[in-house]
């Protein structure tokens, strides 16, 4: 089958039936929203116009976006506004910890806008948030989803890894060929190296990365991204359908069928990821708490089932999909 899309293929605009989102129900949605406003916190759920907000907020799962609501980059897929951000809020780390406590979170995902204007790219704020969470909600496991810290990645990774988040997530977003149009301010291999260096500094921290599909990528290009991720020892792959947030963003080229997501997941597991989450509505932080528990169990099973014979570790691939 020829996998290369002809240039003349028109972008698909009508959502297929399998892209169904759940409407918010009950009071939990409104309570989550009110708490975020009271604590002056921004969420990526709202800023990125995430399709899962009804489901997640009804369960009081929200992803906090630190360092403000304004990004210094303008990626073609992202709904977060671009401009000159405001000063960093010194109360933000404590407010994130209060939110985690009030929501009773077992697992929290913290992300940020790109802050190319800051000398450290915002890394020290991630560290302060992790420290505040450890102080206030020591049982909450912490997942951070960081930007690429362009030209500052080594120092940023070193400081954040020292604070010991449980999961370090950084999304590759798409295949390298599409970077100039979809993620023009970033470099594919720099993002890969960032994740690789997290593992090098602390192999106990889980690493995670995601790609969107439906942007015109080819199947073999996605397989290559998986290989690159495994070369960087990334544990967890997420894959979801790109949805165009507004008409001025990159167009959806294709709505990838659920069966194709299943095929990608099977290939990802065969390539050795501890966990693969792949479905049309999968997002980096979707079901992140449950997935963290599954990833941990998969690593424990892998280590427990890896007898050392004559100095050789027999690797076992856990099928946890
Ligand atoms: S998937 Fe993530 S970003 Fe989307 S609503 Fe859920 S927690 Fe928020």
XYZ file of C-alpha atoms and ligand atoms in Angstrom:
329
model
C 0.000 0.000 0.000
C 1.311 3.423 -0.863
C 1.481 5.301 2.409
C 2.370 8.681 0.934
C -0.629 10.981 0.826
C -1.092 12.677 -2.519
C -0.656 16.448 -2.347
C -4.242 16.944 -3.521
C -5.853 15.154 -0.569
C -8.151 17.726 1.023
C -7.954 18.059 4.788
C -10.810 16.362 6.642
C -12.888 18.751 8.675
C -15.883 16.745 9.839
C -15.188 14.696 12.933
C -15.903 10.975 12.594
C -18.208 9.142 14.957
C -15.363 7.710 17.002
C -14.377 11.205 18.229
C -16.992 11.433 20.945
C -16.440 13.489 24.061
C -18.291 13.246 27.331
C -20.171 16.315 28.527
C -19.525 17.462 32.084
C -21.957 16.022 34.611
C -22.551 16.758 38.294
C -21.049 19.441 40.485
C -17.422 18.249 40.424
C -16.731 20.012 37.122
C -17.877 23.372 38.483
C -16.028 22.825 41.763
C -12.768 22.055 39.949
C -13.160 25.189 37.865
C -13.972 27.387 40.857
C -10.976 26.093 42.782
C -8.590 26.785 39.912
C -9.858 30.388 39.710
C -9.658 30.871 43.493
C -6.031 29.701 43.512
C -5.203 31.723 40.394
C -4.093 28.569 38.578
C -4.108 27.992 34.829
C -4.940 24.579 33.376
C -3.889 23.121 30.059
C -7.291 21.442 29.988
C -8.876 24.841 29.323
C -6.063 26.613 27.488
C -5.535 23.778 25.011
C -9.294 23.272 24.586
C -8.831 19.609 25.498
C -11.708 17.398 24.340
C -11.532 15.341 27.539
C -12.250 18.168 29.963
C -15.816 17.001 30.643
C -14.683 13.533 31.648
C -11.505 14.552 33.524
C -12.903 17.452 35.532
C -15.960 15.462 36.495
C -13.452 13.103 38.150
C -11.522 16.120 39.549
C -8.511 15.345 37.374
C -6.912 18.486 35.982
C -3.511 19.313 34.554
C -2.040 22.488 35.975
C -0.095 24.745 33.642
C 2.499 26.753 35.540
C 4.435 29.856 34.512
C 1.364 31.682 33.232
C -1.049 31.404 30.341
C 1.114 32.990 27.653
C 3.698 31.061 25.635
C 6.782 32.488 23.943
C 6.322 30.135 20.981
C 3.577 29.744 18.387
C 3.306 26.069 17.462
C 0.820 25.403 14.668
C -1.151 22.814 16.654
C -1.423 24.529 20.018
C -4.258 26.701 21.319
C -2.266 28.374 24.108
C -1.872 32.086 23.422
C 1.463 33.531 22.292
C 3.030 36.753 23.503
C 5.179 38.260 26.215
C 4.371 36.390 29.434
C 3.870 38.049 32.798
C 6.304 37.757 35.714
C 6.528 34.378 37.428
C 4.055 34.042 40.325
C 6.015 33.220 43.507
C 2.858 31.832 45.148
C 2.227 29.372 42.340
C 4.110 26.377 43.838
C 2.124 26.555 47.089
C -1.129 27.040 45.178
C -0.444 23.931 43.083
C 0.136 21.982 46.304
C -3.123 23.319 47.803
C -4.982 22.264 44.645
C -3.496 18.757 44.807
C -4.532 18.462 48.453
C -8.067 19.812 47.921
C -8.648 17.577 44.897
C -7.240 14.608 46.822
C -4.935 13.741 43.937
C -2.932 10.534 44.098
C -1.117 11.614 40.941
C -0.672 15.115 39.564
C 0.448 16.270 36.132
C 2.123 19.665 35.985
C 3.016 21.274 32.687
C 4.006 24.755 31.537
C 4.124 27.111 28.637
C 7.476 27.679 26.917
C 9.330 30.461 28.697
C 12.232 31.256 26.396
C 12.346 34.697 28.072
C 13.548 33.272 31.401
C 17.251 32.551 31.978
C 16.491 28.983 33.073
C 13.453 28.490 30.816
C 11.311 28.117 33.946
C 13.117 25.025 35.295
C 13.448 26.470 38.815
C 9.657 26.925 39.012
C 9.192 23.226 38.201
C 11.624 22.439 41.028
C 9.716 24.682 43.463
C 6.414 23.066 42.502
C 7.830 19.568 43.045
C 9.236 20.624 46.422
C 5.937 22.200 47.499
C 4.046 19.049 46.512
C 6.476 16.799 48.385
C 6.069 18.986 51.509
C 2.289 19.270 51.401
C 1.063 16.075 49.749
C 3.904 13.572 50.131
C 1.772 10.664 48.916
C 0.930 12.316 45.601
C 3.042 11.037 42.743
C 4.305 13.762 40.448
C 4.429 13.827 36.675
C 5.911 16.828 34.927
C 5.396 17.627 31.267
C 8.069 20.133 30.351
C 8.988 22.245 27.367
C 12.287 21.582 25.593
C 14.184 24.343 27.482
C 15.794 25.385 24.210
C 19.548 26.034 24.610
C 19.224 25.502 28.380
C 18.229 21.867 28.483
C 21.227 20.378 30.256
C 21.098 22.706 33.263
C 17.295 22.489 33.350
C 17.248 18.691 33.303
C 19.948 18.459 35.968
C 18.045 20.708 38.374
C 14.645 19.106 37.774
C 15.944 15.539 37.991
C 17.547 16.360 41.328
C 14.059 17.256 42.623
C 12.994 13.717 41.616
C 9.615 13.798 39.884
C 8.145 10.317 39.421
C 7.550 10.791 35.688
C 9.355 13.127 33.302
C 7.261 13.737 30.212
C 8.224 15.746 27.170
C 6.292 15.365 23.939
C 7.928 14.944 20.556
C 4.490 15.878 19.147
C 5.074 14.775 15.541
C 7.495 13.183 13.103
C 10.713 15.111 12.328
C 9.692 15.909 8.733
C 6.769 17.996 9.994
C 8.718 20.009 12.578
C 9.309 23.057 10.346
C 5.562 23.602 9.939
C 4.082 22.102 13.115
C 6.711 22.754 15.777
C 8.972 25.348 14.159
C 10.666 26.623 17.329
C 11.849 23.169 18.387
C 14.351 20.583 17.220
C 13.386 16.898 17.106
C 16.768 15.556 18.170
C 17.124 18.128 20.949
C 13.849 16.857 22.423
C 15.031 13.265 22.152
C 18.335 14.145 23.807
C 16.501 15.876 26.649
C 14.577 12.696 27.461
C 17.671 10.566 27.070
C 19.554 12.756 29.527
C 16.778 12.403 32.133
C 17.320 8.631 32.081
C 21.069 9.045 32.111
C 20.906 11.225 35.231
C 18.372 9.061 37.055
C 17.258 5.737 35.543
C 14.565 5.349 38.220
C 12.531 8.262 36.847
C 9.983 7.091 34.290
C 10.205 8.900 30.956
C 7.236 9.490 28.734
C 6.604 11.126 25.380
C 3.739 11.570 22.980
C 2.890 12.174 19.368
C -0.235 13.437 17.656
C -1.373 11.719 14.485
C -3.531 13.035 11.682
C -1.111 15.783 10.673
C 0.015 14.109 7.446
C 2.626 11.792 8.936
C 3.235 8.429 7.309
C 3.007 5.145 9.131
C 6.675 4.273 8.683
C 7.654 7.692 9.989
C 5.686 6.961 13.167
C 7.476 3.620 13.492
C 10.797 5.447 13.170
C 9.785 7.860 15.941
C 9.040 4.833 18.132
C 12.503 3.430 17.383
C 14.085 6.782 18.207
C 12.175 6.907 21.483
C 13.281 3.420 22.430
C 16.877 4.354 21.599
C 16.464 7.160 24.132
C 15.091 4.584 26.612
C 11.662 6.207 26.860
C 9.272 4.080 28.914
C 5.820 5.288 27.952
C 4.421 6.351 24.581
C 1.135 8.225 24.180
C -0.561 8.704 20.822
C -3.735 10.646 20.075
C -5.617 12.229 17.205
C -4.719 15.849 16.449
C -7.809 18.069 16.516
C -7.672 21.539 15.013
C -8.475 23.955 17.861
C -9.367 26.934 15.625
C -9.414 27.587 11.853
C -6.067 29.405 12.101
C -4.286 26.299 13.387
C -2.829 23.441 11.325
C -5.525 21.487 9.511
C -6.400 17.881 10.268
C -5.143 15.873 7.293
C -6.648 12.595 8.394
C -8.749 11.102 11.159
C -6.858 7.965 12.089
C -9.125 4.992 12.664
C -9.258 3.252 16.057
C -7.962 0.030 14.453
C -4.852 1.882 13.310
C -4.283 3.152 16.861
C -4.522 -0.451 18.058
C -1.965 -1.481 15.452
C 0.375 1.320 16.546
C -0.038 0.234 20.177
C 0.840 -3.365 19.322
C 3.921 -2.275 17.417
C 4.947 0.047 20.256
C 4.707 -2.746 22.792
C 6.702 -5.047 20.525
C 9.387 -2.393 20.352
C 9.743 -2.561 24.135
C 7.846 0.372 25.673
C 6.677 -0.410 29.195
C 3.344 1.133 28.304
C 1.625 2.464 25.196
C -1.591 4.487 25.343
C -2.968 4.992 21.848
C -6.497 5.997 20.953
C -8.177 8.931 19.207
C -8.733 10.835 22.466
C -5.500 9.904 24.220
C -3.681 12.968 25.506
C -0.472 13.199 27.541
C -2.285 13.522 30.811
C -5.389 11.483 30.023
C -5.785 8.767 32.693
C -2.235 9.618 33.791
C -2.742 8.365 37.344
C -4.017 4.939 36.292
C -1.323 4.698 33.649
C 1.371 5.541 36.191
C 0.269 2.604 38.337
C 0.275 0.312 35.285
C 3.692 1.501 34.187
C 5.108 0.919 37.659
C 3.599 -2.570 37.752
C 5.028 -3.284 34.301
C 8.515 -2.250 35.385
C 8.277 -4.297 38.576
C 7.140 -7.314 36.535
C 9.938 -6.767 34.049
C 12.591 -6.506 36.751
C 11.143 -9.420 38.687
C 10.981 -11.572 35.580
C 14.450 -10.720 34.357
C 16.711 -13.405 35.802
C 20.412 -12.714 35.420
C 21.983 -15.746 33.769
C 25.719 -15.680 33.287
C 25.659 -11.903 33.498
C 22.956 -11.515 30.865
C 19.690 -9.818 31.709
C 16.819 -11.611 30.023
C 14.465 -8.784 29.135
C 10.761 -9.488 29.292
C 8.361 -7.205 27.483
C 5.283 -6.657 29.601
C 2.042 -6.496 27.701
C 0.157 -3.943 29.720
C -1.827 -2.263 26.998
S -6.709 14.804 29.139
Fe -5.302 16.065 30.364
S -5.468 18.134 29.478
Fe -7.244 16.949 28.773
S -8.858 17.445 30.275
Fe -7.843 15.538 30.927
S -6.272 16.227 32.390
Fe -6.912 18.033 31.214
